[in-house]
CSV table of C-alpha atoms and ligand atoms in Angstrom, one decimal:
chain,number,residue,atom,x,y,z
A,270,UNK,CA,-40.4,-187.1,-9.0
A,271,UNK,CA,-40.7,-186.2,-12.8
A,272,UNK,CA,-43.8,-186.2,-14.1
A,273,UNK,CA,-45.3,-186.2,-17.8
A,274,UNK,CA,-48.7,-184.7,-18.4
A,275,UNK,CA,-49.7,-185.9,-21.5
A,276,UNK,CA,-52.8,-184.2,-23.9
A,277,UNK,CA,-53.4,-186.1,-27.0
A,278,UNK,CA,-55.8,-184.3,-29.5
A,279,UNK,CA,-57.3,-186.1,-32.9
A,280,UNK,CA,-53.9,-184.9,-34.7
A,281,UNK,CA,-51.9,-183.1,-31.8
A,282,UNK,CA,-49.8,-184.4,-28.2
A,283,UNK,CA,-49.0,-181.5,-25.9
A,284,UNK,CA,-46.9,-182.3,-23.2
A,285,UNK,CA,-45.2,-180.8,-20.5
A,286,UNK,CA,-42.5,-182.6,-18.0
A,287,UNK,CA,-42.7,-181.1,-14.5
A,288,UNK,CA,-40.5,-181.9,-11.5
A,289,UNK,CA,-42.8,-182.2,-8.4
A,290,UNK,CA,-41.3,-182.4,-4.8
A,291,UNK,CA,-44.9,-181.9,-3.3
A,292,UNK,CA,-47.9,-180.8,-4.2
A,293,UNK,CA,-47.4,-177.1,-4.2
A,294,UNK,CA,-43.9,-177.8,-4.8
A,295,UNK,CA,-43.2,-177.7,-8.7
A,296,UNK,CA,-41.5,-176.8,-11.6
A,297,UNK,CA,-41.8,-177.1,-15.1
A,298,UNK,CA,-38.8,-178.4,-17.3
A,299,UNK,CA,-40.0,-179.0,-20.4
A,300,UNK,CA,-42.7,-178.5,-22.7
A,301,UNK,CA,-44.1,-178.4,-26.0
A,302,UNK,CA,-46.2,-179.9,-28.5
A,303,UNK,CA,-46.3,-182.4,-31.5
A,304,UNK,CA,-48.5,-180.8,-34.8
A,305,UNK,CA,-50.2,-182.6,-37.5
A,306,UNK,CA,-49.5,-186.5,-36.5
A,307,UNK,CA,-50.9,-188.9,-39.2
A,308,UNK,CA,-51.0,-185.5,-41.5
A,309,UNK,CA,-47.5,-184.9,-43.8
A,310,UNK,CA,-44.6,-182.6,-42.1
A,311,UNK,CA,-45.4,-183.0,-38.7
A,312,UNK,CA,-43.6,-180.6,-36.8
A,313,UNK,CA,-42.7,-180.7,-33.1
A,314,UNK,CA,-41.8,-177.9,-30.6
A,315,UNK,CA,-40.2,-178.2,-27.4
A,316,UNK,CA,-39.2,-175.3,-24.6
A,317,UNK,CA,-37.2,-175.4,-21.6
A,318,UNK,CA,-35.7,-172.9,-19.2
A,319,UNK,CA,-32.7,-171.8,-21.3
A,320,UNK,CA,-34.2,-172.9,-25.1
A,321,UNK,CA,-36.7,-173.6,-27.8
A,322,UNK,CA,-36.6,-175.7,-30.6
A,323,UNK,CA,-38.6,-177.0,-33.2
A,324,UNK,CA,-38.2,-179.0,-36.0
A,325,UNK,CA,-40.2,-180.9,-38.9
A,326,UNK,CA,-40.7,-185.0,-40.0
A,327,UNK,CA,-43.4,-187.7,-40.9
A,328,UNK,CA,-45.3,-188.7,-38.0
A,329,UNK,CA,-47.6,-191.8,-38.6
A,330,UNK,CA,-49.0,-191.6,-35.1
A,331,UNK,CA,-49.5,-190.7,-31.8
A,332,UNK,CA,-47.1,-193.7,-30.6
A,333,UNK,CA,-44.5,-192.5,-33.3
A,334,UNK,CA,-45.0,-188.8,-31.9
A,335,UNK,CA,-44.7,-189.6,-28.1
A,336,UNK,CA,-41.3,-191.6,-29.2
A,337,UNK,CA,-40.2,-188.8,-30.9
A,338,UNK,CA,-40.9,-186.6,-27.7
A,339,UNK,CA,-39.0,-188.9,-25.7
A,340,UNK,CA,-36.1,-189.2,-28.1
A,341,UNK,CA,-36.0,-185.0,-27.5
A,342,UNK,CA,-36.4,-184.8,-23.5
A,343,UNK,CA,-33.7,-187.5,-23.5
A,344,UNK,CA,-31.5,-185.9,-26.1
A,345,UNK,CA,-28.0,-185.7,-25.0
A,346,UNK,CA,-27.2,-182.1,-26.2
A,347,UNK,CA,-31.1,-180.6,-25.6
A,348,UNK,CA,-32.5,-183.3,-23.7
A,349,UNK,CA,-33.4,-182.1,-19.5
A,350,UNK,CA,-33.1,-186.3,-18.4
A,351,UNK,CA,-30.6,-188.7,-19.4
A,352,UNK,CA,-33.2,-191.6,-19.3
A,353,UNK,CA,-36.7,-192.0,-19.8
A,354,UNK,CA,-36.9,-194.5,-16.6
A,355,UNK,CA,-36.0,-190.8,-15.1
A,356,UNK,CA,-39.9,-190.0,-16.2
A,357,UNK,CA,-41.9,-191.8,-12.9
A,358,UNK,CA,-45.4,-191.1,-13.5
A,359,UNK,CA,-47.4,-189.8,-16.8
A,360,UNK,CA,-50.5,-188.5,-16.1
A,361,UNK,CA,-53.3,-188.1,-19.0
A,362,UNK,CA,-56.0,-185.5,-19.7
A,363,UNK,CA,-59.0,-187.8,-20.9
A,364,UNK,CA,-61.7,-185.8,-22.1
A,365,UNK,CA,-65.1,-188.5,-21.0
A,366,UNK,CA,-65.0,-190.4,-17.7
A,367,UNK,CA,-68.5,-190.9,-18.1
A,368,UNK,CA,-71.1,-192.0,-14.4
A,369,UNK,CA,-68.2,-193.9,-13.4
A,370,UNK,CA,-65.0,-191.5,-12.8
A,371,UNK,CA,-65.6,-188.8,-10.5
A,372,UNK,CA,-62.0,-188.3,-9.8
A,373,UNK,CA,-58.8,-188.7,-11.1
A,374,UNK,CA,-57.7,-193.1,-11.6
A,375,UNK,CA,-54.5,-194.8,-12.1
A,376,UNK,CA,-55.1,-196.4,-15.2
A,377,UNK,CA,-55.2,-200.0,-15.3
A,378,UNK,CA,-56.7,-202.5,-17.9
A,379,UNK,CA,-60.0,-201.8,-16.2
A,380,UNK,CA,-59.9,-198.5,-16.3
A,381,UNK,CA,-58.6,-198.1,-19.9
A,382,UNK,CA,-61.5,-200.0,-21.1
A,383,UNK,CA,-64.2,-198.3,-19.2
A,384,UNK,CA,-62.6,-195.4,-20.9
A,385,UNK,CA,-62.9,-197.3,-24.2
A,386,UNK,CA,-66.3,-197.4,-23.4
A,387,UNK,CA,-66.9,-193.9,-23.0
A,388,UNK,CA,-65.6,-193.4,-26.6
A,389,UNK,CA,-69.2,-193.7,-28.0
A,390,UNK,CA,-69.8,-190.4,-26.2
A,391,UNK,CA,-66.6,-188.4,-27.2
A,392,UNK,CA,-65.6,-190.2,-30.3
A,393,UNK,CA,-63.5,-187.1,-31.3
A,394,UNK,CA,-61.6,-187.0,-27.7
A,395,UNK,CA,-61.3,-190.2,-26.1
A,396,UNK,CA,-59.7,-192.4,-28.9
A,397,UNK,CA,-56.6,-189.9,-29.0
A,398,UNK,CA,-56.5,-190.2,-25.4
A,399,UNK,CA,-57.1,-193.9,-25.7
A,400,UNK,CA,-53.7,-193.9,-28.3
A,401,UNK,CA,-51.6,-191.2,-25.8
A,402,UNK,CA,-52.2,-194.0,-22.8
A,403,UNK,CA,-51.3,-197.2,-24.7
A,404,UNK,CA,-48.4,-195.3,-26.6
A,405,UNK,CA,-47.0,-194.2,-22.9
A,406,UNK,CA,-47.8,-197.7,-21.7
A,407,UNK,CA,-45.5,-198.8,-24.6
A,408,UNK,CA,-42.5,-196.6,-24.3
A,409,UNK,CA,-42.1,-196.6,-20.6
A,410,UNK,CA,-43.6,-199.1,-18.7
A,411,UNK,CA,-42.0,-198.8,-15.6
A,412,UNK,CA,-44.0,-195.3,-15.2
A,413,UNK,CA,-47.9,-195.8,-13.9
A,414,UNK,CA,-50.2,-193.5,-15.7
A,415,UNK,CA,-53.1,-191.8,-14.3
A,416,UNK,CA,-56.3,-190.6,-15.9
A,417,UNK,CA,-57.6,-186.9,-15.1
A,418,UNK,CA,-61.0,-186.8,-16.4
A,419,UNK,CA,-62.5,-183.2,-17.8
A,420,UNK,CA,-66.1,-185.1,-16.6
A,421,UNK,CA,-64.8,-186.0,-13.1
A,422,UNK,CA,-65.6,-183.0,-11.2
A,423,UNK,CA,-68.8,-182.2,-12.5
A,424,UNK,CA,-69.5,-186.1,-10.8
A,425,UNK,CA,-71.0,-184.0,-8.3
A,426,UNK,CA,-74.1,-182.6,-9.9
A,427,UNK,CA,-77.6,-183.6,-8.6
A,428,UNK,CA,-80.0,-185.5,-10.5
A,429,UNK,CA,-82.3,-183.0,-11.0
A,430,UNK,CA,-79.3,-181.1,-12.6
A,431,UNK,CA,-78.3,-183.9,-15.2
A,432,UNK,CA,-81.3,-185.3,-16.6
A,433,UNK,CA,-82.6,-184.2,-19.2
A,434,UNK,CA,-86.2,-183.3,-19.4
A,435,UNK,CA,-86.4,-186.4,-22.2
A,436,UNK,CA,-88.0,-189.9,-21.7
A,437,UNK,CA,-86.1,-191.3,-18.8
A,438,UNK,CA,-85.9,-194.2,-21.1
A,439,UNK,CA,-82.7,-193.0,-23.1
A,440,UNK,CA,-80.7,-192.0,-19.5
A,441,UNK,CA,-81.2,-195.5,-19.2
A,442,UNK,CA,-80.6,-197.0,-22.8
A,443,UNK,CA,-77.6,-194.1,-24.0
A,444,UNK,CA,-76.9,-192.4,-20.7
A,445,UNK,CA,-78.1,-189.1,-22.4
A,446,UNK,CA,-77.5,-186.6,-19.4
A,447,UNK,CA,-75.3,-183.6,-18.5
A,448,UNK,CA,-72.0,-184.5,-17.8
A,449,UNK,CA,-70.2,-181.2,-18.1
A,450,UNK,CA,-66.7,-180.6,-19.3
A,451,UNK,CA,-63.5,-178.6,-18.7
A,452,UNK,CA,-63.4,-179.8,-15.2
A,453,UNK,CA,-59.9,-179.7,-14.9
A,454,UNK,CA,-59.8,-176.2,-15.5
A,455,UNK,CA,-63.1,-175.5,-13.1
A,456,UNK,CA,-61.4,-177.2,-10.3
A,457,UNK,CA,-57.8,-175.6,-10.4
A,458,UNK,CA,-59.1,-172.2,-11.0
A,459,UNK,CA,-61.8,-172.8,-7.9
A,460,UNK,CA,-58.8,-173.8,-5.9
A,461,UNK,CA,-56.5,-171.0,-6.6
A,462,UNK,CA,-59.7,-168.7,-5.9
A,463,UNK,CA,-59.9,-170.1,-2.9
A,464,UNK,CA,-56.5,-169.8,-1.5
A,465,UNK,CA,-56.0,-165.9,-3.2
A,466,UNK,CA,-59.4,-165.7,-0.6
A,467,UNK,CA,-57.6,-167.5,2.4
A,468,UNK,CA,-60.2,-169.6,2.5
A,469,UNK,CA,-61.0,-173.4,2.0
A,470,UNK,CA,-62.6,-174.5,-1.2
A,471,UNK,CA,-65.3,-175.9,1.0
A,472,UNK,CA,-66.1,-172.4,2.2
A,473,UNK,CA,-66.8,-170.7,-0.8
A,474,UNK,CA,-69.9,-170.4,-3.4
A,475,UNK,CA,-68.4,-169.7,-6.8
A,476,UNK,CA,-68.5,-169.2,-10.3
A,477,UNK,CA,-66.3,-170.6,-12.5
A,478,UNK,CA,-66.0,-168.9,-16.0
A,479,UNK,CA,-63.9,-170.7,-18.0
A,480,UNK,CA,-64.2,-168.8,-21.5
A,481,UNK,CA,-61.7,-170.0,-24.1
A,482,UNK,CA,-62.4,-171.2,-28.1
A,483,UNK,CA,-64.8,-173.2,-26.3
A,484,UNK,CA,-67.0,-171.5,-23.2
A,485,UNK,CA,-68.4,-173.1,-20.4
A,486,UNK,CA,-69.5,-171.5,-16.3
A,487,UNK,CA,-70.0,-173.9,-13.5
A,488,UNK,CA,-71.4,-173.4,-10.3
A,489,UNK,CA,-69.5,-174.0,-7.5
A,490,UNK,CA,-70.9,-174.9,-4.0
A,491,UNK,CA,-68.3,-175.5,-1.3
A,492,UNK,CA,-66.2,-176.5,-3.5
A,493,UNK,CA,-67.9,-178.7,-5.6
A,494,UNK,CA,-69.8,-178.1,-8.9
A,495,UNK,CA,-73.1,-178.3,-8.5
A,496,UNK,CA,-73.8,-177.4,-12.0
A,497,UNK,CA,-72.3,-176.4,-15.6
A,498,UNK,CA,-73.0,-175.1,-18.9
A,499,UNK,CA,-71.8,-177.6,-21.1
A,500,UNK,CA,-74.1,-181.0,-21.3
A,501,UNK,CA,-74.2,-184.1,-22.8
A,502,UNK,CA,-71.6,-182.8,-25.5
A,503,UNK,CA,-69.2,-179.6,-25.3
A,504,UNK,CA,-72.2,-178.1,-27.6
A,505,UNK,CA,-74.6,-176.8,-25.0
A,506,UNK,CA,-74.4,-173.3,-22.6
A,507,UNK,CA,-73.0,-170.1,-23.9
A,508,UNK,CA,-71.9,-168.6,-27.2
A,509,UNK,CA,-68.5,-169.7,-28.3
A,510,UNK,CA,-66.2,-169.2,-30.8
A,511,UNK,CA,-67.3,-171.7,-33.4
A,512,UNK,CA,-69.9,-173.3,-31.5
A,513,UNK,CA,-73.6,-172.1,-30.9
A,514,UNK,CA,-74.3,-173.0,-27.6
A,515,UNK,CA,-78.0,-173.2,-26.3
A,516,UNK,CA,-80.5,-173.5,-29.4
A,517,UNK,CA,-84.3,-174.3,-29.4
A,518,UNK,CA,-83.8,-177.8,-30.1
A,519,UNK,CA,-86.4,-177.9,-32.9
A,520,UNK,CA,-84.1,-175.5,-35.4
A,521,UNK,CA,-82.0,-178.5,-36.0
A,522,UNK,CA,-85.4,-180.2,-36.9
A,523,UNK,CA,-86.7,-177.3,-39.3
A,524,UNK,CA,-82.9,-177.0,-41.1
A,525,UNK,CA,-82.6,-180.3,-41.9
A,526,UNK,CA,-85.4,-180.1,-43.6
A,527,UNK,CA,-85.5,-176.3,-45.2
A,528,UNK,CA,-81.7,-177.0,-46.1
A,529,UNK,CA,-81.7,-180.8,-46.8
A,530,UNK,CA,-78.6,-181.1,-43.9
A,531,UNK,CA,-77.5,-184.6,-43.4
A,532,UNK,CA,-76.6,-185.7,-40.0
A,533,UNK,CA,-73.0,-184.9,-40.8
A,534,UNK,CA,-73.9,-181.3,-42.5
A,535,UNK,CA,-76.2,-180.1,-39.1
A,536,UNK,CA,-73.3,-180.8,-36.6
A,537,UNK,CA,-71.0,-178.3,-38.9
A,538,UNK,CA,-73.0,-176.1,-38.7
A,539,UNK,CA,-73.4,-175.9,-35.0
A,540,UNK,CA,-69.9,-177.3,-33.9
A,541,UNK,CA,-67.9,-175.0,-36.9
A,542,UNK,CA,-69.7,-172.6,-38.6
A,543,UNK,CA,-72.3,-171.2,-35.5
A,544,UNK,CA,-71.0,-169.1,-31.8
A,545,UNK,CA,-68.9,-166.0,-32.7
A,546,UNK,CA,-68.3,-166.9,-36.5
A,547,UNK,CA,-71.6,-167.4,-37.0
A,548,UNK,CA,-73.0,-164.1,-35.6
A,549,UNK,CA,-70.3,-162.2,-37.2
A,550,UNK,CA,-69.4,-164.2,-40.6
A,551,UNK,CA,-65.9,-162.6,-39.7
A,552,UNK,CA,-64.1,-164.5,-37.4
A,553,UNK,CA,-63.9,-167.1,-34.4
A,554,UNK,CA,-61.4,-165.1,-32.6
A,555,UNK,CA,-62.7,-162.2,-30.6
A,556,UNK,CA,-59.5,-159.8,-30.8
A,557,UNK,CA,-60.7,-159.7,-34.4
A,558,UNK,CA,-64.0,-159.4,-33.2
A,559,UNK,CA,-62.9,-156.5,-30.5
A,560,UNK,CA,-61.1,-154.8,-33.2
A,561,UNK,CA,-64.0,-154.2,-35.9
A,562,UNK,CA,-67.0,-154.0,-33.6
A,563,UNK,CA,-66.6,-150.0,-33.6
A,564,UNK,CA,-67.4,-150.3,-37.2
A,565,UNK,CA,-69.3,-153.3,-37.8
A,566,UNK,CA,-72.7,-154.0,-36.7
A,567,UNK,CA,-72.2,-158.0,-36.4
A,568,UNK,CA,-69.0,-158.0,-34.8
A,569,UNK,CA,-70.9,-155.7,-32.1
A,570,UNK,CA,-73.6,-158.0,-32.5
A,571,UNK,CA,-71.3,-161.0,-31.4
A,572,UNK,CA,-69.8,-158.7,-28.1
A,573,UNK,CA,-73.3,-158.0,-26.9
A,574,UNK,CA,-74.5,-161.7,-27.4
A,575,UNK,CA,-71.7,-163.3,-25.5
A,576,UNK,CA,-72.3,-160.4,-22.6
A,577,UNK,CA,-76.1,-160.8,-22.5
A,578,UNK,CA,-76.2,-164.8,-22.5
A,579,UNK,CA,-73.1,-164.9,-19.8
A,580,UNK,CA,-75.4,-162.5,-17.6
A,581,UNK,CA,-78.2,-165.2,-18.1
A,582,UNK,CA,-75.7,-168.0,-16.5
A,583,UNK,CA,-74.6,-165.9,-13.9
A,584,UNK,CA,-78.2,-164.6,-12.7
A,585,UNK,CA,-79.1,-168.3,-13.2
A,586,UNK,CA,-76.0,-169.9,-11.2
A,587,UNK,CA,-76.3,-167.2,-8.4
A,588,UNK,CA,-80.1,-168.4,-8.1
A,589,UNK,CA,-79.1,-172.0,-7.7
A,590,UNK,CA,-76.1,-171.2,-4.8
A,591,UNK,CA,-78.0,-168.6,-2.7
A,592,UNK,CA,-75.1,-166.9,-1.6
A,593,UNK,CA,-71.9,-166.3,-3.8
A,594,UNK,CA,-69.0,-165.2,-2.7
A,595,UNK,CA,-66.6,-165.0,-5.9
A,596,UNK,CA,-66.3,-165.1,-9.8
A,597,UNK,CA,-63.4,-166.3,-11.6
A,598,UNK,CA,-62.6,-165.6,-14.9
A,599,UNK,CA,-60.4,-167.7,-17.0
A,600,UNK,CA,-59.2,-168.9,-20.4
A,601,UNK,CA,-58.2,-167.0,-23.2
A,602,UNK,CA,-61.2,-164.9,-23.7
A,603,UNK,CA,-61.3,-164.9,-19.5
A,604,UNK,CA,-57.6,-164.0,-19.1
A,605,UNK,CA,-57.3,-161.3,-21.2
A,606,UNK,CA,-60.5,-159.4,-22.8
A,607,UNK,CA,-60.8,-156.7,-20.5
A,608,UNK,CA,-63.6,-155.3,-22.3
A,609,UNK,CA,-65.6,-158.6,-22.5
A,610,UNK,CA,-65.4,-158.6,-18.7
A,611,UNK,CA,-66.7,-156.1,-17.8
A,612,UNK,CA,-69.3,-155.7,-20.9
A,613,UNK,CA,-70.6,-159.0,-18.7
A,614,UNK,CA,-70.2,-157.5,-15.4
A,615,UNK,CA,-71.8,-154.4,-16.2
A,616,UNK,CA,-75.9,-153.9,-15.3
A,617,UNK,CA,-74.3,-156.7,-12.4
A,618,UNK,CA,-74.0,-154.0,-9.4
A,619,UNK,CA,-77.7,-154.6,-7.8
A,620,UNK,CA,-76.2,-158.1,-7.4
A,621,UNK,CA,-73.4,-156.9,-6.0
A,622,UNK,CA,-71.1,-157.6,-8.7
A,623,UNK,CA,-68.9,-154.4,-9.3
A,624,UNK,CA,-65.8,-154.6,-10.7
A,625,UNK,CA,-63.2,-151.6,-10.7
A,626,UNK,CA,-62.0,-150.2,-14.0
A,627,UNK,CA,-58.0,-150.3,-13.1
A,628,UNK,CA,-58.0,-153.2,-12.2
A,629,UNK,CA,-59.7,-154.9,-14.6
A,630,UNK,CA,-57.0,-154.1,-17.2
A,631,UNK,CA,-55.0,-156.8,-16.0
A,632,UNK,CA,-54.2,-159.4,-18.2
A,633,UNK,CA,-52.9,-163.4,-17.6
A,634,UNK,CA,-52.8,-162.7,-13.9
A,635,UNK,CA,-53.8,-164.0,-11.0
A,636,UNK,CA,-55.8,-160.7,-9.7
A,637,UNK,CA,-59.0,-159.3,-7.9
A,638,UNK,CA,-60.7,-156.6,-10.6
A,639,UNK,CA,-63.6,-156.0,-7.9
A,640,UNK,CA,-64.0,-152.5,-6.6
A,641,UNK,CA,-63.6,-152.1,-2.6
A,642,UNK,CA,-67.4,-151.9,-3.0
A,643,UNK,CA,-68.4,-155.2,-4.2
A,644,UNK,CA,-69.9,-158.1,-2.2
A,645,UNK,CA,-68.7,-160.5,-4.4
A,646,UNK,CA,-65.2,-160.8,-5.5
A,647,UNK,CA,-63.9,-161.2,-8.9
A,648,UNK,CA,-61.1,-162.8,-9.9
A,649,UNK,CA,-58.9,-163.0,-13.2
A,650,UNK,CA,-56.8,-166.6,-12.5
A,651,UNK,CA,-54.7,-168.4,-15.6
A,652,UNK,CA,-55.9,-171.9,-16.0
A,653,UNK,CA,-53.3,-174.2,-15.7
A,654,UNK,CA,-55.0,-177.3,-16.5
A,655,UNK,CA,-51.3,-179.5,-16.9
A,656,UNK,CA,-50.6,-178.2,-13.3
A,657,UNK,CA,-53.5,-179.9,-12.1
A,658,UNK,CA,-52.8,-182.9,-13.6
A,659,UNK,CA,-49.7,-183.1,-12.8
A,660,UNK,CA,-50.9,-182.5,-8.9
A,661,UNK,CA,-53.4,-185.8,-9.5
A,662,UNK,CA,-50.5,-187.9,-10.9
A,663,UNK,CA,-48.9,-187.1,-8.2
A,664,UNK,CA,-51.2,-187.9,-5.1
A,665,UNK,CA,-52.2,-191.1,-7.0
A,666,UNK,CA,-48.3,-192.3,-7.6
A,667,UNK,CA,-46.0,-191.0,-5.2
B,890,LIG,P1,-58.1,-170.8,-25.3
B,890,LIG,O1,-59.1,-171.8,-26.0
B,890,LIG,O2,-58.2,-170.7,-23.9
B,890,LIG,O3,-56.7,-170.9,-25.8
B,890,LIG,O4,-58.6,-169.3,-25.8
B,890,LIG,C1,-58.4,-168.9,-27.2
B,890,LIG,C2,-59.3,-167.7,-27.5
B,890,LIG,O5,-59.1,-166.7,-26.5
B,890,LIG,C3,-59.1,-167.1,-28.8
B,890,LIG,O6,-59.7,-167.7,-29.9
B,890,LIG,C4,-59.6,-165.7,-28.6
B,890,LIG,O7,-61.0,-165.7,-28.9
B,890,LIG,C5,-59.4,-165.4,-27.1
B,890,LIG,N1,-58.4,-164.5,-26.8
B,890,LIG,C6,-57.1,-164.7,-26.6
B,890,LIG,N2,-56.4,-163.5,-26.3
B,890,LIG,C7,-57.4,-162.5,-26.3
B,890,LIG,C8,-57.3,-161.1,-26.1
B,890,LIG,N3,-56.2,-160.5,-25.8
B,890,LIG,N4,-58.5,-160.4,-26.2
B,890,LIG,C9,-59.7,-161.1,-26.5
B,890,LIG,N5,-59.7,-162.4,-26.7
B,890,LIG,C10,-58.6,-163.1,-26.6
């Protein structure tokens, strides 16, 4: 069956169209992404086996946009399928599932607005999403759509995990609690850790590093998070690139008032202007960072601060499981900084964290970069968060 996994951003639709004949049994076809939508000279791409193309027009929205992506899969000359009832399932990345939505849901009117719902908690996330689903619903409604929420798999995490130490009273009144986000991501790379261990995800204590422009861990307990990083918002846990992570709460407090913030100007600060940029006033990227820290005190300053706070999690995390059997990292930052590995992993060894030099050069693979020596493995795995999507839409649909 052909499959569209569909990730609508504020201005942005990346897609990909893979061809599943089982679970493990897959292939990609097509991909790409649609730029600047509702913004002039939107501009889409789109990749397949044997080309690339990309071209430039006035998008109005996110419905106009999938159309045009359709219009391009189904393209006579480019095009991989001949008719969009050829597409038989689409499956959604929806960033807030809220208490409700511990797995992945076909969508259906009840669904959708229990996701409208949980707007009010990601009002920069779910409303795309919200526009990807009815836009899909629009164009091909002979294909069901399923919802694979970035919440769902953190549904797992104990009470005394997600509350807050606030007045009970706002769980109640806002549902103010940790919800935790890149699930998707968590749960494939936990998989795929599993299986390059021959073992069951229900046999294994992990954690999950997922470290990206935005950064979060999770601990995994046989195969289930048990607790993450990120909170009520994508704000809390460890330094990333534009974001500052943890924060004594009452600094917000003491700058609104020293700098005269509003509302507005605070959450700039930490969602834009704080994490890596912040510390180094240089960059959000760290190959930029990587690159000037042998000369510049607050690029270094930025490499030992995301090191020493990710050392924090993990001590914390391996607390909370007991036993732990494997790390993964993943994500840009995860996949490929070699040097931000092991700056973490380093001072790690009475824990029985060692990784091995050589191997740790590798880059976008799956891999072990443990020594022979370590108790715990660690593991470099690609995210593939549209591969786990697609996996969903198809257990749900077929
Ligand atoms: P993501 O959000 O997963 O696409 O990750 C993007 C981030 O990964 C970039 O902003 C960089 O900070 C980081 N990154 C990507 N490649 C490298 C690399 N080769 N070395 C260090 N950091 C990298």
């Amino acid at each position: 069956m052909n499959i569209l996994v569909v990730n609508c951003g504020s201005s942005t639709v990346k897609y990909e169209l893979l061809r599943m004949d089982g679970e493990t049994d897959n292939k990609v076809i097509a991909k790409g992404l649609v730029e600047r939508i509702g913004i002039s000279g939107a501009r889409l791409e789109y990749k397949t086996d044997s080309q690339s193309y990309a071209r430039e027009r006035d998008v109005s929205d996110h419905r106009v946009a999938l159309k045009w992506v359709i219009e391009v899969l189904t393209d006579p000359e480019i095009g991989v399928l001949t008719h969009t009832s050829e597409i038989d399932a689409v499956g959604h990345r929806v960033v807030h599932g809220g208490e409700r939505f511990t797995d992945s849901m076909v969508i259906n009117e009840d669904v959708l607005n229990t996701i409208r719902a949980c707007a009010e908690l990601a009002p920069l996330n779910n409303p795309p999403n919200i526009l990807g689903i009815e836009a899909c619903q629009a164009l091909m409604p002979q294909a069901p759509e399923v919802a694979v929420f970035d919440t769902a798999f953190h549904g797992t995490i104990p009470e005394y995990a997600y509350i807050y130490a606030l007045p009970y009273e706002y769980y109640e009144k806002y549902g103010i609690r940790r919800y935790g986000f890149h699930g998707t991501s968590h749960r494939y790379v936990a998989e795929r850790a599993a299986r390059m261990m021959g073992k069951k995800p229900s046999e294994l204590n992990l954690i999950t590093c997922h470290m990206g422009g935005g950064v979060s861990f999770t601990a995994v307990r046989n195969g289930k998070s048990v607790d993450t990083s990120m909170g009520f918002t994508p704000l809390e846990g460890l330094v990333m690139g534009t974001r500052c992570g943890d924060v004594d709460p009452y600094i917000l407090l003491y700058l609104m008032d020293k700098e005269g913030f509003s509302l507005k100007e605070m959450d700039q600060v930490l969602q834009k202007k704080s994490g890596v940029i912040g510390i180094s006033g240089m960059s959000s990227d760290t190959r930029d960072i990587e690159e000037a820290a042998p000369t510049n005190h607050r690029a270094q300053l930025a490499l030992d601060i995301i090191a020493y706070r990710a050392k924090k999690y993990i001590g914390a995390y391996y607390a909370i499981l007991g036993e732990l059997d494997g790390i993964v990292f993943t994500a840009g930052i995860g996949e490929n900084s070699s040097l931000i590995r092991r700056n973490i992993c380093q001072g790690l060894e009475p824990i029985g964290i060692i990784i091995d030099p050589e191997r740790n050069t590798v880059r976008r693979k799956e891999a072990f970069i443990n020594s022979d020596h370590s108790k715990v493995k660690v593991m470099v795995i690609p995210t593939n968060e549209e591969l786990m999507i697609a996996i969903d839409t198809y257990r749900l649909t077929h």
